[in-house]
Short mmCIF file of C-alpha atoms and ligand atoms in Angstrom, two decimals:
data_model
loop_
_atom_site.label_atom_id
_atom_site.label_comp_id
_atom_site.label_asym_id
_atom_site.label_seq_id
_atom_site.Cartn_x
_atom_site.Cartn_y
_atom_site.Cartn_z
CA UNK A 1 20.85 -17.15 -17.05
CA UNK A 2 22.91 -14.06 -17.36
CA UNK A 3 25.65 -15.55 -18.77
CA UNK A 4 23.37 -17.09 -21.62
CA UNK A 5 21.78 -13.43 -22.23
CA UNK A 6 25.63 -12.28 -22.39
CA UNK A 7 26.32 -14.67 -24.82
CA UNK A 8 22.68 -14.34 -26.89
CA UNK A 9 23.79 -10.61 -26.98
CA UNK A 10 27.53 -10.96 -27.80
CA UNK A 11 28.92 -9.03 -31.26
CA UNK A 12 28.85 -11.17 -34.21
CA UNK A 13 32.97 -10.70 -34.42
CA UNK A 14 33.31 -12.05 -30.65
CA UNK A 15 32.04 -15.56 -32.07
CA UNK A 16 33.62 -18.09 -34.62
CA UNK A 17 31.03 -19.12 -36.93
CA UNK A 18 31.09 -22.82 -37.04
CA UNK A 19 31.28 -24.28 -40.59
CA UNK A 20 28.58 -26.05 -42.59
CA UNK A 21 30.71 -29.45 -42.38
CA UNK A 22 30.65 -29.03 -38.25
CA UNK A 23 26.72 -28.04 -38.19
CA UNK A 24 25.97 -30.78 -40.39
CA UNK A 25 28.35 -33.87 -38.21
CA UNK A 26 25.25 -33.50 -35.92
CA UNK A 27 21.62 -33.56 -35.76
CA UNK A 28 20.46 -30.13 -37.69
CA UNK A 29 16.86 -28.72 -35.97
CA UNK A 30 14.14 -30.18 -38.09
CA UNK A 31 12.16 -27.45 -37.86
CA UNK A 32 13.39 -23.72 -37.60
CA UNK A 33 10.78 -20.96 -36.58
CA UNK A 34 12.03 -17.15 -37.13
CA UNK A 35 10.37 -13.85 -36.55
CA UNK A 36 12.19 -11.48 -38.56
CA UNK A 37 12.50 -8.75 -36.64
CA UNK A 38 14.62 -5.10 -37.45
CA UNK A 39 13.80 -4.47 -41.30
CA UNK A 40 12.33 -0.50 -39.55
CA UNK A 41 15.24 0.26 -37.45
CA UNK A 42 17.98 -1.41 -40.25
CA UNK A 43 15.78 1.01 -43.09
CA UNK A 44 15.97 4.07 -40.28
CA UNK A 45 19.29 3.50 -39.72
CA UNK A 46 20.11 4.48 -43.37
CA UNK A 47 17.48 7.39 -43.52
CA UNK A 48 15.36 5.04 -46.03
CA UNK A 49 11.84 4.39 -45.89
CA UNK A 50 10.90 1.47 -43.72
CA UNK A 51 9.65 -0.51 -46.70
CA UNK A 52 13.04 -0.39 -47.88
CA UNK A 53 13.86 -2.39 -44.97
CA UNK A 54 11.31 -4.97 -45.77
CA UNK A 55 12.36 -5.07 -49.84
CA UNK A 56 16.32 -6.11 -47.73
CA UNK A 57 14.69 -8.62 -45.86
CA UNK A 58 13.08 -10.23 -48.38
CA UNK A 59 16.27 -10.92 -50.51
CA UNK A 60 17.40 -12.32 -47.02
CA UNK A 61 14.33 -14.68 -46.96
CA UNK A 62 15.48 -16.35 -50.44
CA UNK A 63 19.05 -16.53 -48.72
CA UNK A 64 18.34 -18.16 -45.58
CA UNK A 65 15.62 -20.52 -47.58
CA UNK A 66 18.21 -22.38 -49.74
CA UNK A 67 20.55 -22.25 -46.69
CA UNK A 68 18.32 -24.05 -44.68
CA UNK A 69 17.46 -26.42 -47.56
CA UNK A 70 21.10 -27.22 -48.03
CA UNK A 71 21.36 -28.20 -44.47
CA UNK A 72 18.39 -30.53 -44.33
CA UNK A 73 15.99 -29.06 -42.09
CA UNK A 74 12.35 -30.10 -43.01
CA UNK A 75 10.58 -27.21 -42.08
CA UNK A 76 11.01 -23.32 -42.09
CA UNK A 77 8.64 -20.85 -40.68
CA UNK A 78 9.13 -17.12 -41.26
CA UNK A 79 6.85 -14.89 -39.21
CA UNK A 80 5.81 -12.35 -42.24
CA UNK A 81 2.66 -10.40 -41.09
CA UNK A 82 0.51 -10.78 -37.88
CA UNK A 83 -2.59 -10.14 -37.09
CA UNK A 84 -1.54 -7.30 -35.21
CA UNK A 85 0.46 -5.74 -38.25
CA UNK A 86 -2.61 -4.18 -39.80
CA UNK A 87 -2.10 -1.11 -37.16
CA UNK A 88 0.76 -0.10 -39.33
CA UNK A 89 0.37 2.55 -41.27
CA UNK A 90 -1.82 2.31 -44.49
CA UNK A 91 1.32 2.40 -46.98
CA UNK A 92 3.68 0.07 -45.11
CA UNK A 93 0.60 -2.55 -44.86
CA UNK A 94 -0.13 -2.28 -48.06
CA UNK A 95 3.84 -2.45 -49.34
CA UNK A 96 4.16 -5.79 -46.84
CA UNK A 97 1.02 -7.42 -48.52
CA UNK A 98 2.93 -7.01 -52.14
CA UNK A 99 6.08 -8.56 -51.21
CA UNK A 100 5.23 -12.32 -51.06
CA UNK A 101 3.68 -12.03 -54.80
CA UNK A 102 6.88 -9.92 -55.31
CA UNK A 103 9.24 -12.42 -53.74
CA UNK A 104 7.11 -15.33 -55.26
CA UNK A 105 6.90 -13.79 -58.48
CA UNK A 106 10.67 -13.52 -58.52
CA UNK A 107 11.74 -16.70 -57.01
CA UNK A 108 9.43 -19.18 -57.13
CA UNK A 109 11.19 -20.87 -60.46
CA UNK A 110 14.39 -21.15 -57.68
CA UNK A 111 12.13 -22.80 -55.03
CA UNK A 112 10.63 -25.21 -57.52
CA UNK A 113 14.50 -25.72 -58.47
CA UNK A 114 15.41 -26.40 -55.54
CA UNK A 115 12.21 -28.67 -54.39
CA UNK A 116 11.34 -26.28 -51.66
CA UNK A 117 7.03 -26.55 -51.14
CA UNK A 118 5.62 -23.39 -50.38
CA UNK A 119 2.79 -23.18 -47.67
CA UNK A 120 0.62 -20.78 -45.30
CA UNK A 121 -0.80 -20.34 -42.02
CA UNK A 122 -2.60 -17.58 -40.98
CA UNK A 123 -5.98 -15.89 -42.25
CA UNK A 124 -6.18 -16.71 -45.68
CA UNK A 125 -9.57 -14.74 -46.07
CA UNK A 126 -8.63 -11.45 -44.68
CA UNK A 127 -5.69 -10.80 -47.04
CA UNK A 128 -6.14 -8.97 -50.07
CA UNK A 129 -7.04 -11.52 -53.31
CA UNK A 130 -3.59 -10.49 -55.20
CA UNK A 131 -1.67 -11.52 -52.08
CA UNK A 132 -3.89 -14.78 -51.83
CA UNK A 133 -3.59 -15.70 -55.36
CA UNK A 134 0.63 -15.10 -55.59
CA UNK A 135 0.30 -17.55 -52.50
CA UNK A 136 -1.74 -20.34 -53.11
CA UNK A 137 -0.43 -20.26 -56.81
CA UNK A 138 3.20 -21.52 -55.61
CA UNK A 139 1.54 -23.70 -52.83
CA UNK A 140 -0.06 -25.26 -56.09
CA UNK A 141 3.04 -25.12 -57.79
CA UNK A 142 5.18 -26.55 -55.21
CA UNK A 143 2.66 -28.72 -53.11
CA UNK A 144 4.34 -32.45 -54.64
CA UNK A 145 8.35 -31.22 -53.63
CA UNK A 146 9.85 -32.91 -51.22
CA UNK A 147 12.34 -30.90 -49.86
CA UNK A 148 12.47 -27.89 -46.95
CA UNK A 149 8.68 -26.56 -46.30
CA UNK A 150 8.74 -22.74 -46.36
CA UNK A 151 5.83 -22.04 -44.02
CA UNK A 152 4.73 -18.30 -44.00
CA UNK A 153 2.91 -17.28 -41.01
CA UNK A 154 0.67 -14.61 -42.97
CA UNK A 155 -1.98 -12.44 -41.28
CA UNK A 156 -1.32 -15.22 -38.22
CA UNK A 157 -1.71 -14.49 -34.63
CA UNK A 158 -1.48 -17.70 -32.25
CA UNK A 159 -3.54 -16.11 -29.71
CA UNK A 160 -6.37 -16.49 -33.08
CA UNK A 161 -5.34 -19.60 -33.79
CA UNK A 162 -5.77 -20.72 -30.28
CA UNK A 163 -9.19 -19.46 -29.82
CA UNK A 164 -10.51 -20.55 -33.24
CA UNK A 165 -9.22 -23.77 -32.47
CA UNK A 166 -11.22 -24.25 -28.78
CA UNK A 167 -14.13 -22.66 -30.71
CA UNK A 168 -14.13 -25.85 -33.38
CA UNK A 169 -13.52 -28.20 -30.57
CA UNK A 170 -16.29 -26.95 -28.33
CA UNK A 171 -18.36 -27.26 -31.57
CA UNK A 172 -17.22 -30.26 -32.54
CA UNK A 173 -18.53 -31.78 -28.90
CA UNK A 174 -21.57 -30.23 -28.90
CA UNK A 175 -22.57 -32.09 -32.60
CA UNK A 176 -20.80 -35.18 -30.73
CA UNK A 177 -18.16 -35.51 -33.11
CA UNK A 178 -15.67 -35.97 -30.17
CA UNK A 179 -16.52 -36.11 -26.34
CA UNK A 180 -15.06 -33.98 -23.98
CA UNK A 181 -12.80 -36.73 -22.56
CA UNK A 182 -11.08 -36.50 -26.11
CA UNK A 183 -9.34 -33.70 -25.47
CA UNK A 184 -5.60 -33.41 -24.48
CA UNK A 185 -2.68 -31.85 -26.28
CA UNK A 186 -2.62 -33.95 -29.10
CA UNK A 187 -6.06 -33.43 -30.02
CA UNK A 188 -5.88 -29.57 -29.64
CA UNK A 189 -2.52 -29.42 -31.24
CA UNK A 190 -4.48 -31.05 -34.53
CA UNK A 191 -6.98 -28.13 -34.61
CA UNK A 192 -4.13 -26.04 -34.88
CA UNK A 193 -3.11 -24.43 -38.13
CA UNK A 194 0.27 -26.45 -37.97
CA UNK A 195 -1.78 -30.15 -37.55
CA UNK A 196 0.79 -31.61 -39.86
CA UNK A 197 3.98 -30.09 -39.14
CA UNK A 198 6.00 -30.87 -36.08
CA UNK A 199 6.72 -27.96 -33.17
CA UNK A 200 10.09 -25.95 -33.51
CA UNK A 201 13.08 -27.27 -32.55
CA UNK A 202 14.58 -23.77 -32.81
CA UNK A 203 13.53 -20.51 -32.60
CA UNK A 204 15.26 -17.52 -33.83
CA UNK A 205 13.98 -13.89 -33.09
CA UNK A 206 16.62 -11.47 -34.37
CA UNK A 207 16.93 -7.35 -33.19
CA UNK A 208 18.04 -7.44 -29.88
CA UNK A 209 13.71 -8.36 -28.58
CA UNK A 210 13.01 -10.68 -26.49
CA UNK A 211 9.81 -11.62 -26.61
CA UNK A 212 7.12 -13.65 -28.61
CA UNK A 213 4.60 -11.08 -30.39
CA UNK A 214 2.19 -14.06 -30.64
CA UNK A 215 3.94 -16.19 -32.20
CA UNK A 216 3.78 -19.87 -32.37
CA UNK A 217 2.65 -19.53 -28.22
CA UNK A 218 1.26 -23.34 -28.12
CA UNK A 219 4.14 -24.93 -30.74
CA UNK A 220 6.74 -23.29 -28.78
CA UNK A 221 6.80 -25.05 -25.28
CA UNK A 222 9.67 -27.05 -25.77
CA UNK A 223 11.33 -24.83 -28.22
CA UNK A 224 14.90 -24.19 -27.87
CA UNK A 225 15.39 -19.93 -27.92
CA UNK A 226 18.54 -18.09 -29.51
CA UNK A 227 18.14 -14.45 -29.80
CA UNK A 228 20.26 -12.17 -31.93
CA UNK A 229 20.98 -8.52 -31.97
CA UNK A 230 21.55 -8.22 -35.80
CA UNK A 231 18.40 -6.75 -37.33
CA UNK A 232 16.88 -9.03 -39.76
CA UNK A 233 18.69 -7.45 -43.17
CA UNK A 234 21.71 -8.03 -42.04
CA UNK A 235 21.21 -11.26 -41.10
CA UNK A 236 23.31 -14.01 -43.21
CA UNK A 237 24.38 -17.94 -43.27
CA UNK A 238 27.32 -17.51 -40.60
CA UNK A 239 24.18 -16.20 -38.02
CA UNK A 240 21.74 -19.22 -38.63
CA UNK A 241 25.10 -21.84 -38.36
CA UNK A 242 25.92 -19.99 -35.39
CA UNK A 243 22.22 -20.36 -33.96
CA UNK A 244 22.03 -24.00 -35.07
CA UNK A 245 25.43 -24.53 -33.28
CA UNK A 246 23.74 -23.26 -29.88
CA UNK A 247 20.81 -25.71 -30.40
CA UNK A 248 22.97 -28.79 -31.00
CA UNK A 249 24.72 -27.67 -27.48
CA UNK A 250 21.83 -27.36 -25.61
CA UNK A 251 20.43 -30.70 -23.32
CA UNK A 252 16.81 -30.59 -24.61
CA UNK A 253 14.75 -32.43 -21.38
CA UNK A 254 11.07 -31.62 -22.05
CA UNK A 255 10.72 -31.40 -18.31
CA UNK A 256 12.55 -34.65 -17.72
CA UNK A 257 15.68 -34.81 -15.72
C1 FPP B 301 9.33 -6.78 -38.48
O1 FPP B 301 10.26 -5.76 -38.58
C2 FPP B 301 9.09 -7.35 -39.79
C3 FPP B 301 7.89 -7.48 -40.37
C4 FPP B 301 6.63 -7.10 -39.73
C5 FPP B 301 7.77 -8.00 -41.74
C6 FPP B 301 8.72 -9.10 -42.06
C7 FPP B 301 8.75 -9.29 -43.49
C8 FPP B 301 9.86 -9.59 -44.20
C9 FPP B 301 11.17 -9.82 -43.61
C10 FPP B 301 9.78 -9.81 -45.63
C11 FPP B 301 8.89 -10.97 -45.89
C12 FPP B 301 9.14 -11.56 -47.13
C13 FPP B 301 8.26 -12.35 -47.75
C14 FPP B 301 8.73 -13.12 -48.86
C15 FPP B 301 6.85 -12.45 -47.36
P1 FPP B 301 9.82 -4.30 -38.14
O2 FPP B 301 9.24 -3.63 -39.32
O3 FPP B 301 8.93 -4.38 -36.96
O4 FPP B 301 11.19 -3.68 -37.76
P2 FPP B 301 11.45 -2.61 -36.61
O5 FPP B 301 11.09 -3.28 -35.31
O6 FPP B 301 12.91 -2.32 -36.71
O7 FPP B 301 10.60 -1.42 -36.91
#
């Protein structure tokens, strides 16, 4: 265990990035959850506002999309707001609900390019209606492309989702729409707000934390874990072959032997 935290925590220049060609010779994670995490300190760091940080990570966001997309993997999830961000300050809340119609606004001609689809999880009704519309505008836009889903996790807690969802279920028995002998992971996993996209294969957290901010808690039992010091600006191509080169090393056994 130490070892791996060594190794999670090594410099990027102690570690040859593998190439494209060698991360694509063998099965690439389907689907890839990150929570983007170091925009702050990587703004601090500079003596710039922390929004600046956030304005870097979004150009990283359109990076690490068409990245991704290259590479095949069906699904990406990018942790953009919980529902524990509100407790930021008034200005940085409001700065973090502009930049999906910002980065929308910019890129969503390159998504649609690139057949990218565009979708959301988290609480749709308690963002403000100019960061709702930007959104379901390119879901609109985008919903009949085939290619990598870009999943933000938007105003989402999974500590929310997970109690809405036992809320609909014990509802859903009472009007005898399902019995209570229904219920087992499948069925709660479809009252979840990712019912029809697989778990993570691979989850990225970047910043040097290791923890899970309520993220993804159900989806993420048999998710493979690669942490990463570099805060989430800085965070490039040679980082997410790196962490997809870790996953295809690891002996996945979902509790087998
Ligand atoms: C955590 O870093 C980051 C966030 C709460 C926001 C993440 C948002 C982006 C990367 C941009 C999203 C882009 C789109 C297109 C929606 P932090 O602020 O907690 O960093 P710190 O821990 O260093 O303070």
């Amino acid at each position: 265990m130490l070892d791996k935290l060594k190794r999670w925590n090594t410099k990027k220049e102690n570690i040859t990035t593998p190439s494209k060609e060698d991360v694509l010779s063998r099965p690439v994670p389907k689907h890839i959850a990150i929570i983007m995490d170091g925009n702050g300190r990587w703004a601090n760091k500079r003596a710039l506002p922390r929004i600046a940080g956030h304005h870097e990570g979004m150009k990283v966001v359109r990076k690490i999309t068409r990245v991704a997309n290259e590479l095949g993997v069906q699904v990406l999830t990018l942790y953009a707001f919980s529902t524990e961000n509100w407790k930021r300050p008034k200005q940085e809340v409001e700065y973090l609900m502009k930049l999906p119609e910002e980065f929308l606004g910019t890129f969503l001609p390159e998504l649609v390019e690139q057949n990218v689809r565009v979708q959301m999880m988290g609480n749709h009704n308690e963002i403000p209606i100019h960061t709702r519309n930007a959104v379901e505008r390119a879901i609109e836009e985008t919903k009949d492309n085939t290619g990598l889903i870009l999943n933000f996790a938007l105003n989402y807690g999974s500590r929310d989702e997970i109690t809405k969802a036992i809320k609909q279920i014990a509802s859903d028995v009472k009007a005898g729409q399902i019995s209570e002998t229904d219920i087992d992971d499948q069925l709660v996993s479809q009252y979840l707000m990712t019912r029809k996209i697989k778990d993570p294969d691979l989850l990225i957290r970047t910043s040097g934390e290791y923890r899970l901010s309520n993220f993804m808690l159900w989806q993420l039992a048999y998710t493979e874990f690669w942490f990463t010091d570099i805060l989430w600006p800085d965070f490039s191509e040679s980082e997410l072959l790196e962490a997809i080169d870790e996953f295809q090393k690891r002996n996945r056994r979902y509790g087998g032997v």
